[in-house]
PDB file of C-alpha atoms in Angstrom:
ATOM      1  CA  UNK C  39     -33.412  74.326-113.483  1.00 41.00           C
ATOM      2  CA  UNK C  40     -36.289  73.740-111.102  1.00 41.00           C
ATOM      3  CA  UNK C  41     -37.720  75.436-108.089  1.00 40.00           C
ATOM      4  CA  UNK C  42     -39.393  73.645-105.240  1.00 39.00           C
ATOM      5  CA  UNK C  43     -42.316  75.196-103.420  1.00 37.00           C
ATOM      6  CA  UNK C  44     -44.252  73.477-100.648  1.00 37.00           C
ATOM      7  CA  UNK C  45     -47.577  74.835 -99.436  1.00 36.00           C
ATOM      8  CA  UNK C  46     -49.065  73.282 -96.319  1.00 34.00           C
ATOM      9  CA  UNK C  47     -52.672  73.700 -95.341  1.00 33.00           C
ATOM     10  CA  UNK C  48     -55.459  71.729 -93.700  1.00 32.00           C
ATOM     11  CA  UNK C  49     -58.505  70.080 -95.203  1.00 35.00           C
ATOM     12  CA  UNK C  50     -61.380  67.961 -94.124  1.00 32.00           C
ATOM     13  CA  UNK C  51     -61.331  64.250 -93.944  1.00 33.00           C
ATOM     14  CA  UNK C  52     -61.489  60.966 -92.249  1.00 33.00           C
ATOM     15  CA  UNK C  53     -63.913  58.127 -92.145  1.00 34.00           C
ATOM     16  CA  UNK C  54     -64.298  55.270 -89.700  1.00 34.00           C
ATOM     17  CA  UNK C  55     -66.089  52.109 -90.728  1.00 35.00           C
ATOM     18  CA  UNK C  56     -68.370  50.724 -88.037  1.00 34.00           C
ATOM     19  CA  UNK C  57     -70.731  47.805 -87.763  1.00 31.00           C
ATOM     20  CA  UNK C  58     -73.352  46.842 -85.258  1.00 30.00           C
ATOM     21  CA  UNK C  59     -73.864  43.838 -83.038  1.00 26.00           C
ATOM     22  CA  UNK C  60     -74.587  40.293 -84.072  1.00 29.00           C
ATOM     23  CA  UNK C  61     -73.771  36.678 -83.477  1.00 29.00           C
ATOM     24  CA  UNK C  62     -72.099  35.973 -86.800  1.00 28.00           C
ATOM     25  CA  UNK C  63     -68.619  37.323 -87.461  1.00 30.00           C
ATOM     26  CA  UNK C  64     -68.804  36.749 -91.190  1.00 29.00           C
ATOM     27  CA  UNK C  65     -71.908  38.940 -91.575  1.00 28.00           C
ATOM     28  CA  UNK C  66     -70.917  41.634 -89.044  1.00 31.00           C
ATOM     29  CA  UNK C  67     -67.235  42.165 -89.691  1.00 33.00           C
ATOM     30  CA  UNK C  68     -65.827  45.679 -90.042  1.00 35.00           C
ATOM     31  CA  UNK C  69     -65.751  47.380 -93.404  1.00 34.00           C
ATOM     32  CA  UNK C  70     -63.199  49.845 -94.787  1.00 35.00           C
ATOM     33  CA  UNK C  71     -63.377  52.428 -97.531  1.00 39.00           C
ATOM     34  CA  UNK C  72     -61.110  51.590-100.454  1.00 43.00           C
ATOM     35  CA  UNK C  73     -58.850  54.637-100.220  1.00 71.00           C
ATOM     36  CA  UNK C  74     -55.173  55.212 -99.631  1.00 80.00           C
ATOM     37  CA  UNK C  75     -53.767  56.612 -96.418  1.00 87.00           C
ATOM     38  CA  UNK C  76     -52.076  59.443 -98.325  1.00 92.00           C
ATOM     39  CA  UNK C  77     -54.254  60.469-101.244  1.00 91.00           C
ATOM     40  CA  UNK C  78     -53.111  62.315-104.364  1.00 93.00           C
ATOM     41  CA  UNK C  79     -56.177  64.502-104.875  1.00 91.00           C
ATOM     42  CA  UNK C  80     -54.776  65.983-108.068  1.00 92.00           C
ATOM     43  CA  UNK C  81     -51.766  65.761-110.382  1.00 94.00           C
ATOM     44  CA  UNK C  82     -51.681  68.744-112.756  1.00 95.00           C
ATOM     45  CA  UNK C  83     -49.290  70.056-115.419  1.00 95.00           C
ATOM     46  CA  UNK C  84     -49.481  73.697-116.614  1.00 95.00           C
ATOM     47  CA  UNK C  85     -49.353  74.237-119.506  1.00 96.00           C
ATOM     48  CA  UNK C  86     -50.172  70.892-121.124  1.00 95.00           C
ATOM     49  CA  UNK C  87     -48.332  71.860-124.323  1.00 95.00           C
ATOM     50  CA  UNK C  88     -44.883  73.479-124.223  1.00 94.00           C
ATOM     51  CA  UNK C  89     -42.067  74.144-126.643  1.00 94.00           C
ATOM     52  CA  UNK C  90     -38.838  72.279-126.093  1.00 93.00           C
ATOM     53  CA  UNK C  91     -36.555  74.156-123.737  1.00 93.00           C
ATOM     54  CA  UNK C  92     -39.478  75.904-122.021  1.00 95.00           C
ATOM     55  CA  UNK C  93     -40.451  75.542-118.381  1.00 96.00           C
ATOM     56  CA  UNK C  94     -43.670  73.975-117.177  1.00 96.00           C
ATOM     57  CA  UNK C  95     -45.181  73.405-113.731  1.00 96.00           C
ATOM     58  CA  UNK C  96     -46.125  70.162-111.987  1.00 97.00           C
ATOM     59  CA  UNK C  97     -48.525  70.498-109.050  1.00 96.00           C
ATOM     60  CA  UNK C  98     -49.414  67.541-106.772  1.00 96.00           C
ATOM     61  CA  UNK C  99     -51.982  67.874-103.980  1.00 95.00           C
ATOM     62  CA  UNK C 100     -51.479  65.353-101.129  1.00 95.00           C
ATOM     63  CA  UNK C 101     -53.859  64.658 -98.251  1.00 92.00           C
ATOM     64  CA  UNK C 102     -53.602  62.399 -95.199  1.00 92.00           C
ATOM     65  CA  UNK C 103     -56.887  60.525 -95.329  1.00 84.00           C
ATOM     66  CA  UNK C 104     -56.498  58.608 -92.058  1.00 84.00           C
ATOM     67  CA  UNK C 105     -55.701  58.828 -88.370  1.00 85.00           C
ATOM     68  CA  UNK C 106     -51.971  58.069 -88.439  1.00 90.00           C
ATOM     69  CA  UNK C 107     -49.234  60.692 -88.762  1.00 93.00           C
ATOM     70  CA  UNK C 108     -46.949  59.769 -91.621  1.00 94.00           C
ATOM     71  CA  UNK C 109     -43.880  60.846 -93.571  1.00 95.00           C
ATOM     72  CA  UNK C 110     -42.482  59.773 -96.895  1.00 96.00           C
ATOM     73  CA  UNK C 111     -41.377  60.841-100.364  1.00 97.00           C
ATOM     74  CA  UNK C 112     -42.930  61.970-103.608  1.00 97.00           C
ATOM     75  CA  UNK C 113     -41.054  60.726-106.686  1.00 97.00           C
ATOM     76  CA  UNK C 114     -41.347  62.246-110.189  1.00 97.00           C
ATOM     77  CA  UNK C 115     -39.984  60.382-113.230  1.00 96.00           C
ATOM     78  CA  UNK C 116     -40.820  59.370-116.795  1.00 95.00           C
ATOM     79  CA  UNK C 117     -39.177  61.020-119.845  1.00 95.00           C
ATOM     80  CA  UNK C 118     -35.515  60.113-120.376  1.00 94.00           C
ATOM     81  CA  UNK C 119     -34.581  63.806-120.558  1.00 94.00           C
ATOM     82  CA  UNK C 120     -36.033  64.494-117.086  1.00 94.00           C
ATOM     83  CA  UNK C 121     -33.794  63.988-114.078  1.00 92.00           C
ATOM     84  CA  UNK C 122     -35.747  61.985-111.459  1.00 93.00           C
ATOM     85  CA  UNK C 123     -36.996  64.079-108.547  1.00 93.00           C
ATOM     86  CA  UNK C 124     -37.777  63.210-104.938  1.00 95.00           C
ATOM     87  CA  UNK C 125     -39.480  65.496-102.451  1.00 95.00           C
ATOM     88  CA  UNK C 126     -40.095  64.664 -98.789  1.00 96.00           C
ATOM     89  CA  UNK C 127     -43.393  65.247 -96.993  1.00 96.00           C
ATOM     90  CA  UNK C 128     -44.880  64.852 -93.531  1.00 96.00           C
ATOM     91  CA  UNK C 129     -48.618  64.909 -92.888  1.00 96.00           C
ATOM     92  CA  UNK C 130     -50.505  65.073 -89.598  1.00 94.00           C
ATOM     93  CA  UNK C 131     -53.507  62.788 -89.115  1.00 90.00           C
ATOM     94  CA  UNK C 132     -57.154  63.669 -88.706  1.00 81.00           C
ATOM     95  CA  UNK C 133     -58.827  63.615 -85.289  1.00 80.00           C
ATOM     96  CA  UNK C 134     -62.481  62.622 -85.791  1.00 76.00           C
ATOM     97  CA  UNK C 135     -63.295  62.819 -82.066  1.00 79.00           C
ATOM     98  CA  UNK C 136     -62.427  66.522 -81.931  1.00 83.00           C
ATOM     99  CA  UNK C 137     -63.433  67.171 -85.551  1.00 80.00           C
ATOM    100  CA  UNK C 138     -59.899  68.089 -86.629  1.00 80.00           C
ATOM    101  CA  UNK C 139     -59.170  67.428 -90.329  1.00 78.00           C
ATOM    102  CA  UNK C 140     -56.094  65.713 -91.706  1.00 84.00           C
ATOM    103  CA  UNK C 141     -53.247  67.744 -93.160  1.00 93.00           C
ATOM    104  CA  UNK C 142     -52.743  68.558 -96.821  1.00 94.00           C
ATOM    105  CA  UNK C 143     -49.613  69.552 -98.678  1.00 95.00           C
ATOM    106  CA  UNK C 144     -49.219  70.802-102.212  1.00 96.00           C
ATOM    107  CA  UNK C 145     -45.867  70.139-103.869  1.00 96.00           C
ATOM    108  CA  UNK C 146     -44.999  72.332-106.846  1.00 96.00           C
ATOM    109  CA  UNK C 147     -42.084  71.578-109.195  1.00 95.00           C
ATOM    110  CA  UNK C 148     -40.834  73.859-111.951  1.00 96.00           C
ATOM    111  CA  UNK C 149     -39.523  71.599-114.731  1.00 96.00           C
ATOM    112  CA  UNK C 150     -37.868  72.218-118.092  1.00 95.00           C
ATOM    113  CA  UNK C 151     -38.782  70.355-121.304  1.00 94.00           C
ATOM    114  CA  UNK C 152     -35.310  69.386-122.521  1.00 93.00           C
ATOM    115  CA  UNK C 153     -36.739  67.003-125.102  1.00 92.00           C
ATOM    116  CA  UNK C 154     -34.615  66.394-128.190  1.00 89.00           C
ATOM    117  CA  UNK C 155     -37.249  66.490-130.946  1.00 89.00           C
ATOM    118  CA  UNK C 156     -37.086  67.989-134.472  1.00 90.00           C
ATOM    119  CA  UNK C 157     -38.642  71.313-135.386  1.00 87.00           C
ATOM    120  CA  UNK C 158     -42.267  71.423-136.599  1.00 86.00           C
ATOM    121  CA  UNK C 159     -43.019  68.172-134.723  1.00 92.00           C
ATOM    122  CA  UNK C 160     -44.513  67.351-131.376  1.00 92.00           C
ATOM    123  CA  UNK C 161     -44.300  64.410-129.010  1.00 94.00           C
ATOM    124  CA  UNK C 162     -46.464  63.234-126.114  1.00 95.00           C
ATOM    125  CA  UNK C 163     -44.792  62.218-122.855  1.00 96.00           C
ATOM    126  CA  UNK C 164     -46.102  60.538-119.714  1.00 96.00           C
ATOM    127  CA  UNK C 165     -45.008  61.882-116.353  1.00 96.00           C
ATOM    128  CA  UNK C 166     -45.255  59.498-113.378  1.00 96.00           C
ATOM    129  CA  UNK C 167     -45.741  60.558-109.773  1.00 97.00           C
ATOM    130  CA  UNK C 168     -45.332  58.030-106.945  1.00 96.00           C
ATOM    131  CA  UNK C 169     -45.798  58.383-103.197  1.00 96.00           C
ATOM    132  CA  UNK C 170     -44.032  56.216-100.635  1.00 96.00           C
ATOM    133  CA  UNK C 171     -45.075  56.554 -96.994  1.00 96.00           C
ATOM    134  CA  UNK C 172     -45.089  54.677 -93.702  1.00 95.00           C
ATOM    135  CA  UNK C 173     -48.533  53.797 -92.412  1.00 95.00           C
ATOM    136  CA  UNK C 174     -50.552  51.576 -90.097  1.00 94.00           C
ATOM    137  CA  UNK C 175     -54.064  50.125 -89.894  1.00 94.00           C
ATOM    138  CA  UNK C 176     -56.003  49.752 -86.643  1.00 93.00           C
ATOM    139  CA  UNK C 177     -58.960  47.438 -86.014  1.00 92.00           C
ATOM    140  CA  UNK C 178     -60.975  47.364 -82.764  1.00 92.00           C
ATOM    141  CA  UNK C 179     -63.467  44.651 -81.833  1.00 88.00           C
ATOM    142  CA  UNK C 180     -65.588  43.943 -78.763  1.00 87.00           C
ATOM    143  CA  UNK C 181     -66.058  40.208 -78.228  1.00 84.00           C
ATOM    144  CA  UNK C 182     -68.494  38.735 -75.701  1.00 83.00           C
ATOM    145  CA  UNK C 183     -67.371  35.466 -74.089  1.00 80.00           C
ATOM    146  CA  UNK C 184     -69.634  33.281 -71.923  1.00 77.00           C
ATOM    147  CA  UNK C 185     -68.349  31.109 -69.101  1.00 74.00           C
ATOM    148  CA  UNK C 186     -68.784  27.370 -69.492  1.00 70.00           C
ATOM    149  CA  UNK C 187     -71.605  27.230 -66.945  1.00 73.00           C
ATOM    150  CA  UNK C 188     -73.427  30.218 -68.460  1.00 74.00           C
ATOM    151  CA  UNK C 189     -73.118  28.713 -71.910  1.00 72.00           C
ATOM    152  CA  UNK C 190     -74.719  25.465 -70.712  1.00 72.00           C
ATOM    153  CA  UNK C 191     -77.562  27.287 -68.940  1.00 77.00           C
ATOM    154  CA  UNK C 192     -78.438  29.910 -71.548  1.00 76.00           C
ATOM    155  CA  UNK C 193     -76.833  28.322 -74.619  1.00 69.00           C
ATOM    156  CA  UNK C 194     -74.921  31.533 -75.113  1.00 66.00           C
ATOM    157  CA  UNK C 195     -71.923  31.503 -77.404  1.00 69.00           C
ATOM    158  CA  UNK C 196     -69.001  33.715 -78.273  1.00 67.00           C
ATOM    159  CA  UNK C 197     -69.904  36.585 -80.601  1.00 65.00           C
ATOM    160  CA  UNK C 198     -68.545  39.927 -81.734  1.00 62.00           C
ATOM    161  CA  UNK C 199     -70.680  42.818 -80.499  1.00 69.00           C
ATOM    162  CA  UNK C 200     -69.150  45.597 -82.588  1.00 71.00           C
ATOM    163  CA  UNK C 201     -66.026  46.545 -84.523  1.00 73.00           C
ATOM    164  CA  UNK C 202     -64.346  49.678 -85.847  1.00 80.00           C
ATOM    165  CA  UNK C 203     -61.634  50.195 -88.437  1.00 77.00           C
ATOM    166  CA  UNK C 204     -59.590  53.266 -89.361  1.00 80.00           C
ATOM    167  CA  UNK C 205     -59.380  54.445 -92.949  1.00 82.00           C
ATOM    168  CA  UNK C 206     -56.262  52.944 -94.529  1.00 90.00           C
ATOM    169  CA  UNK C 207     -55.167  51.046 -97.653  1.00 93.00           C
ATOM    170  CA  UNK C 208     -54.721  47.806 -95.691  1.00 94.00           C
ATOM    171  CA  UNK C 209     -57.880  46.463 -94.052  1.00 93.00           C
ATOM    172  CA  UNK C 210     -58.074  44.151 -91.044  1.00 93.00           C
ATOM    173  CA  UNK C 211     -61.126  42.094 -90.143  1.00 90.00           C
ATOM    174  CA  UNK C 212     -61.971  39.166 -87.915  1.00 88.00           C
ATOM    175  CA  UNK C 213     -63.200  36.189 -89.943  1.00 85.00           C
ATOM    176  CA  UNK C 214     -65.185  33.174 -88.841  1.00 71.00           C
ATOM    177  CA  UNK C 215     -66.734  32.740 -85.417  1.00 65.00           C
ATOM    178  CA  UNK C 216     -64.281  32.953 -82.484  1.00 71.00           C
ATOM    179  CA  UNK C 217     -63.819  29.610 -80.731  1.00 72.00           C
ATOM    180  CA  UNK C 218     -63.629  29.536 -76.956  1.00 65.00           C
ATOM    181  CA  UNK C 219     -62.005  26.612 -75.168  1.00 61.00           C
ATOM    182  CA  UNK C 220     -63.509  27.028 -71.694  1.00 54.00           C
ATOM    183  CA  UNK C 221     -61.549  24.227 -70.080  1.00 56.00           C
ATOM    184  CA  UNK C 222     -58.273  25.875 -71.099  1.00 62.00           C
ATOM    185  CA  UNK C 223     -59.460  29.469 -70.868  1.00 67.00           C
ATOM    186  CA  UNK C 224     -58.433  30.219 -74.465  1.00 79.00           C
ATOM    187  CA  UNK C 225     -60.144  32.204 -77.183  1.00 83.00           C
ATOM    188  CA  UNK C 226     -59.158  31.368 -80.777  1.00 86.00           C
ATOM    189  CA  UNK C 227     -59.529  34.154 -83.376  1.00 89.00           C
ATOM    190  CA  UNK C 228     -58.540  34.561 -87.032  1.00 91.00           C
ATOM    191  CA  UNK C 229     -57.824  37.872 -88.788  1.00 93.00           C
ATOM    192  CA  UNK C 230     -57.696  38.651 -92.497  1.00 94.00           C
ATOM    193  CA  UNK C 231     -55.336  41.368 -93.747  1.00 95.00           C
ATOM    194  CA  UNK C 232     -56.185  42.674 -97.217  1.00 95.00           C
ATOM    195  CA  UNK C 233     -54.815  45.307 -99.586  1.00 95.00           C
ATOM    196  CA  UNK C 234     -57.807  47.451-100.608  1.00 93.00           C
ATOM    197  CA  UNK C 235     -55.858  50.545-101.693  1.00 92.00           C
ATOM    198  CA  UNK C 236     -54.697  51.652-105.135  1.00 91.00           C
ATOM    199  CA  UNK C 237     -51.054  50.673-104.595  1.00 94.00           C
ATOM    200  CA  UNK C 238     -49.021  47.978-102.886  1.00 96.00           C
ATOM    201  CA  UNK C 239     -47.464  47.501 -99.428  1.00 96.00           C
ATOM    202  CA  UNK C 240     -43.825  46.713 -98.689  1.00 96.00           C
ATOM    203  CA  UNK C 241     -41.783  45.745 -95.652  1.00 94.00           C
ATOM    204  CA  UNK C 242     -38.851  48.013 -96.524  1.00 91.00           C
ATOM    205  CA  UNK C 243     -38.569  51.701 -95.590  1.00 91.00           C
ATOM    206  CA  UNK C 244     -38.843  54.680 -97.937  1.00 92.00           C
ATOM    207  CA  UNK C 245     -35.523  56.126 -99.108  1.00 92.00           C
ATOM    208  CA  UNK C 246     -34.869  59.439-100.921  1.00 91.00           C
ATOM    209  CA  UNK C 247     -33.358  57.962-104.072  1.00 82.00           C
ATOM    210  CA  UNK C 248     -35.164  54.620-104.478  1.00 88.00           C
ATOM    211  CA  UNK C 249     -38.714  54.833-105.803  1.00 93.00           C
ATOM    212  CA  UNK C 250     -39.081  51.059-106.225  1.00 93.00           C
ATOM    213  CA  UNK C 251     -38.578  48.575-103.354  1.00 93.00           C
ATOM    214  CA  UNK C 252     -36.800  45.288-103.926  1.00 93.00           C
ATOM    215  CA  UNK C 253     -39.040  42.533-105.267  1.00 93.00           C
ATOM    216  CA  UNK C 254     -38.715  40.301-102.216  1.00 93.00           C
ATOM    217  CA  UNK C 255     -39.995  43.106 -99.959  1.00 93.00           C
ATOM    218  CA  UNK C 256     -43.175  43.906-101.906  1.00 95.00           C
ATOM    219  CA  UNK C 257     -46.681  42.765-100.909  1.00 96.00           C
ATOM    220  CA  UNK C 258     -45.519  42.393 -97.328  1.00 96.00           C
ATOM    221  CA  UNK C 259     -46.658  43.756 -93.983  1.00 96.00           C
ATOM    222  CA  UNK C 260     -43.845  44.741 -91.611  1.00 96.00           C
ATOM    223  CA  UNK C 261     -45.594  43.783 -88.405  1.00 96.00           C
ATOM    224  CA  UNK C 262     -48.933  42.618 -86.979  1.00 96.00           C
ATOM    225  CA  UNK C 263     -49.767  43.124 -83.304  1.00 95.00           C
ATOM    226  CA  UNK C 264     -52.860  41.983 -81.395  1.00 94.00           C
ATOM    227  CA  UNK C 265     -53.665  43.426 -77.981  1.00 93.00           C
ATOM    228  CA  UNK C 266     -56.403  42.222 -75.608  1.00 91.00           C
ATOM    229  CA  UNK C 267     -57.931  44.026 -72.628  1.00 89.00           C
ATOM    230  CA  UNK C 268     -57.866  40.725 -70.699  1.00 85.00           C
ATOM    231  CA  UNK C 269     -55.530  37.745 -70.847  1.00 84.00           C
ATOM    232  CA  UNK C 270     -52.349  37.182 -72.824  1.00 88.00           C
ATOM    233  CA  UNK C 271     -52.077  37.090 -76.624  1.00 92.00           C
ATOM    234  CA  UNK C 272     -50.131  34.812 -78.904  1.00 91.00           C
ATOM    235  CA  UNK C 273     -50.198  34.932 -82.731  1.00 92.00           C
ATOM    236  CA  UNK C 274     -48.687  32.450 -85.164  1.00 89.00           C
ATOM    237  CA  UNK C 275     -47.140  35.251 -87.238  1.00 85.00           C
ATOM    238  CA  UNK C 276     -46.168  38.749 -86.158  1.00 87.00           C
ATOM    239  CA  UNK C 277     -43.677  40.102 -88.722  1.00 91.00           C
ATOM    240  CA  UNK C 278     -42.832  40.059 -92.444  1.00 92.00           C
ATOM    241  CA  UNK C 279     -46.285  38.817 -93.472  1.00 95.00           C
ATOM    242  CA  UNK C 280     -46.637  38.053 -97.196  1.00 96.00           C
ATOM    243  CA  UNK C 281     -49.913  38.857 -98.954  1.00 96.00           C
ATOM    244  CA  UNK C 282     -50.922  36.218-101.489  1.00 95.00           C
ATOM    245  CA  UNK C 283     -53.535  37.509-103.938  1.00 94.00           C
ATOM    246  CA  UNK C 284     -53.570  40.730-101.876  1.00 94.00           C
ATOM    247  CA  UNK C 285     -54.459  39.071 -98.562  1.00 95.00           C
ATOM    248  CA  UNK C 286     -53.215  36.938 -95.671  1.00 96.00           C
ATOM    249  CA  UNK C 287     -54.726  35.311 -92.582  1.00 94.00           C
ATOM    250  CA  UNK C 288     -53.288  35.350 -89.081  1.00 95.00           C
ATOM    251  CA  UNK C 289     -54.355  33.004 -86.276  1.00 93.00           C
ATOM    252  CA  UNK C 290     -54.183  34.171 -82.657  1.00 92.00           C
ATOM    253  CA  UNK C 291     -55.162  32.890 -79.227  1.00 90.00           C
ATOM    254  CA  UNK C 292     -56.067  34.856 -76.099  1.00 88.00           C
ATOM    255  CA  UNK C 293     -55.221  32.854 -72.986  1.00 85.00           C
ATOM    256  CA  UNK C 294     -56.064  33.133 -69.272  1.00 82.00           C
ATOM    257  CA  UNK C 295     -59.544  34.564 -69.777  1.00 79.00           C
ATOM    258  CA  UNK C 296     -61.403  34.713 -66.419  1.00 77.00           C
ATOM    259  CA  UNK C 297     -64.398  32.362 -66.116  1.00 75.00           C
ATOM    260  CA  UNK C 298     -65.725  33.446 -62.695  1.00 80.00           C
ATOM    261  CA  UNK C 299     -68.476  35.642 -64.206  1.00 80.00           C
ATOM    262  CA  UNK C 300     -71.367  34.602 -66.512  1.00 81.00           C
ATOM    263  CA  UNK C 301     -69.965  36.536 -69.451  1.00 82.00           C
ATOM    264  CA  UNK C 302     -67.260  39.068 -70.126  1.00 81.00           C
ATOM    265  CA  UNK C 303     -66.493  41.584 -72.888  1.00 85.00           C
ATOM    266  CA  UNK C 304     -63.001  41.657 -74.381  1.00 86.00           C
ATOM    267  CA  UNK C 305     -61.616  44.568 -76.380  1.00 90.00           C
ATOM    268  CA  UNK C 306     -59.268  43.396 -79.125  1.00 91.00           C
ATOM    269  CA  UNK C 307     -56.954  45.839 -80.922  1.00 94.00           C
ATOM    270  CA  UNK C 308     -55.165  44.669 -84.075  1.00 94.00           C
ATOM    271  CA  UNK C 309     -52.449  46.847 -85.639  1.00 95.00           C
ATOM    272  CA  UNK C 310     -50.672  46.316 -88.970  1.00 96.00           C
ATOM    273  CA  UNK C 311     -47.674  48.477 -89.936  1.00 96.00           C
ATOM    274  CA  UNK C 312     -46.242  48.770 -93.457  1.00 96.00           C
ATOM    275  CA  UNK C 313     -44.830  51.038 -96.151  1.00 96.00           C
ATOM    276  CA  UNK C 314     -47.227  51.882 -98.969  1.00 96.00           C
ATOM    277  CA  UNK C 315     -46.634  52.919-102.604  1.00 96.00           C
ATOM    278  CA  UNK C 316     -49.170  54.603-104.914  1.00 95.00           C
ATOM    279  CA  UNK C 317     -48.527  55.761-108.501  1.00 95.00           C
ATOM    280  CA  UNK C 318     -50.359  58.273-110.714  1.00 95.00           C
ATOM    281  CA  UNK C 319     -49.549  59.524-114.220  1.00 95.00           C
ATOM    282  CA  UNK C 320     -50.361  62.467-116.457  1.00 95.00           C
ATOM    283  CA  UNK C 321     -49.716  63.195-120.142  1.00 96.00           C
ATOM    284  CA  UNK C 322     -48.348  66.393-121.722  1.00 95.00           C
ATOM    285  CA  UNK C 323     -46.999  67.461-125.129  1.00 95.00           C
ATOM    286  CA  UNK C 324     -43.668  68.978-126.149  1.00 95.00           C
ATOM    287  CA  UNK C 325     -43.439  70.829-129.466  1.00 93.00           C
ATOM    288  CA  UNK C 326     -40.291  71.235-131.540  1.00 88.00           C
ATOM    289  CA  UNK C 327     -41.036  74.777-132.669  1.00 71.00           C
ATOM    290  CA  UNK C 328     -40.293  76.202-136.106  1.00 61.00           C
TER     291      UNK C 328
END
C-alpha cells in the first residue's frame, strides 16, 4: 500500500554564465555551472529504521535549475521486495530577466517494508531514485567579422565579442578561432558539446515504465541546431550526436555574409536537445522484530 502526494511550490534559482570580449575564442569561451537541469535537492527516508511490515516515507525535492520548461518521470527502485514506482512531474523554468524563480515539486511516497528477514536481525537496504526529463541547452555568441578590405587596412580579424550560456547539464561552447573566407563569404565555426552534469544524456524519450534507456541510445544528443542573425547555416551533423568521453565537436559554416560594410556583428544561437538521467541513492534499515 502506498499513497502519492505531490506538493508544488516555487523557489529561487537560475544562473547564466557570461564572458567578456576578446580576440581569442579559447580564452573567452562561455562557461557553465556543473549542475543538472532538474536537481534533486534532497532524498529523505523517515524513519531510517523500521520494522518489517511497517510503513516508511520517501520524500524527494525536485527543482528546475534552468530556463527550459520540462517534464519527465521519477523512478524509485532497489530492494527486491519493493515494487518499482514511477511518478510523473512537470516543472516550469526560471525567468532571470523578470526575476521569476524556477518551479519546485516535492514527491512523497508512502512505502511498506515487506522485507523477508528473520526475527532479532536487521538488514540495510539501498533505495535508488532516478529522474528522467527532456531538456535543452542554449548558447549565444556575438561574433565580429571584418570585410576583406577592412581586414587589410586595419589588420582586423574575426573574434568573439561575448557569449552566454544557460544553466544545463550539457554545455555548448565555441572552440578555436572562427575562420572567415572573405572571397566566398563564409564563416567557419566549431562547437564543443560536453556532458558536465551528474548523469548521462540519451536520444530516446522518457517512458513511464522504463527507467533505463537502451544502450545504443545513451550518451547521445537528439538534435543540434545553429541559427545565425545573418546568412545561411550549414552543419556537418544535426541529429543523433554521440558523445565520446562525454563530448563531441560539430563543424558549421555560415554562408552569404555581407561584405559591403567594414565589419559586422553576427549573433549565433546554438541549441542542443536531449533526454537526461540522474540517479541518487539513500540507505535505510529494516529490523526483523522479536
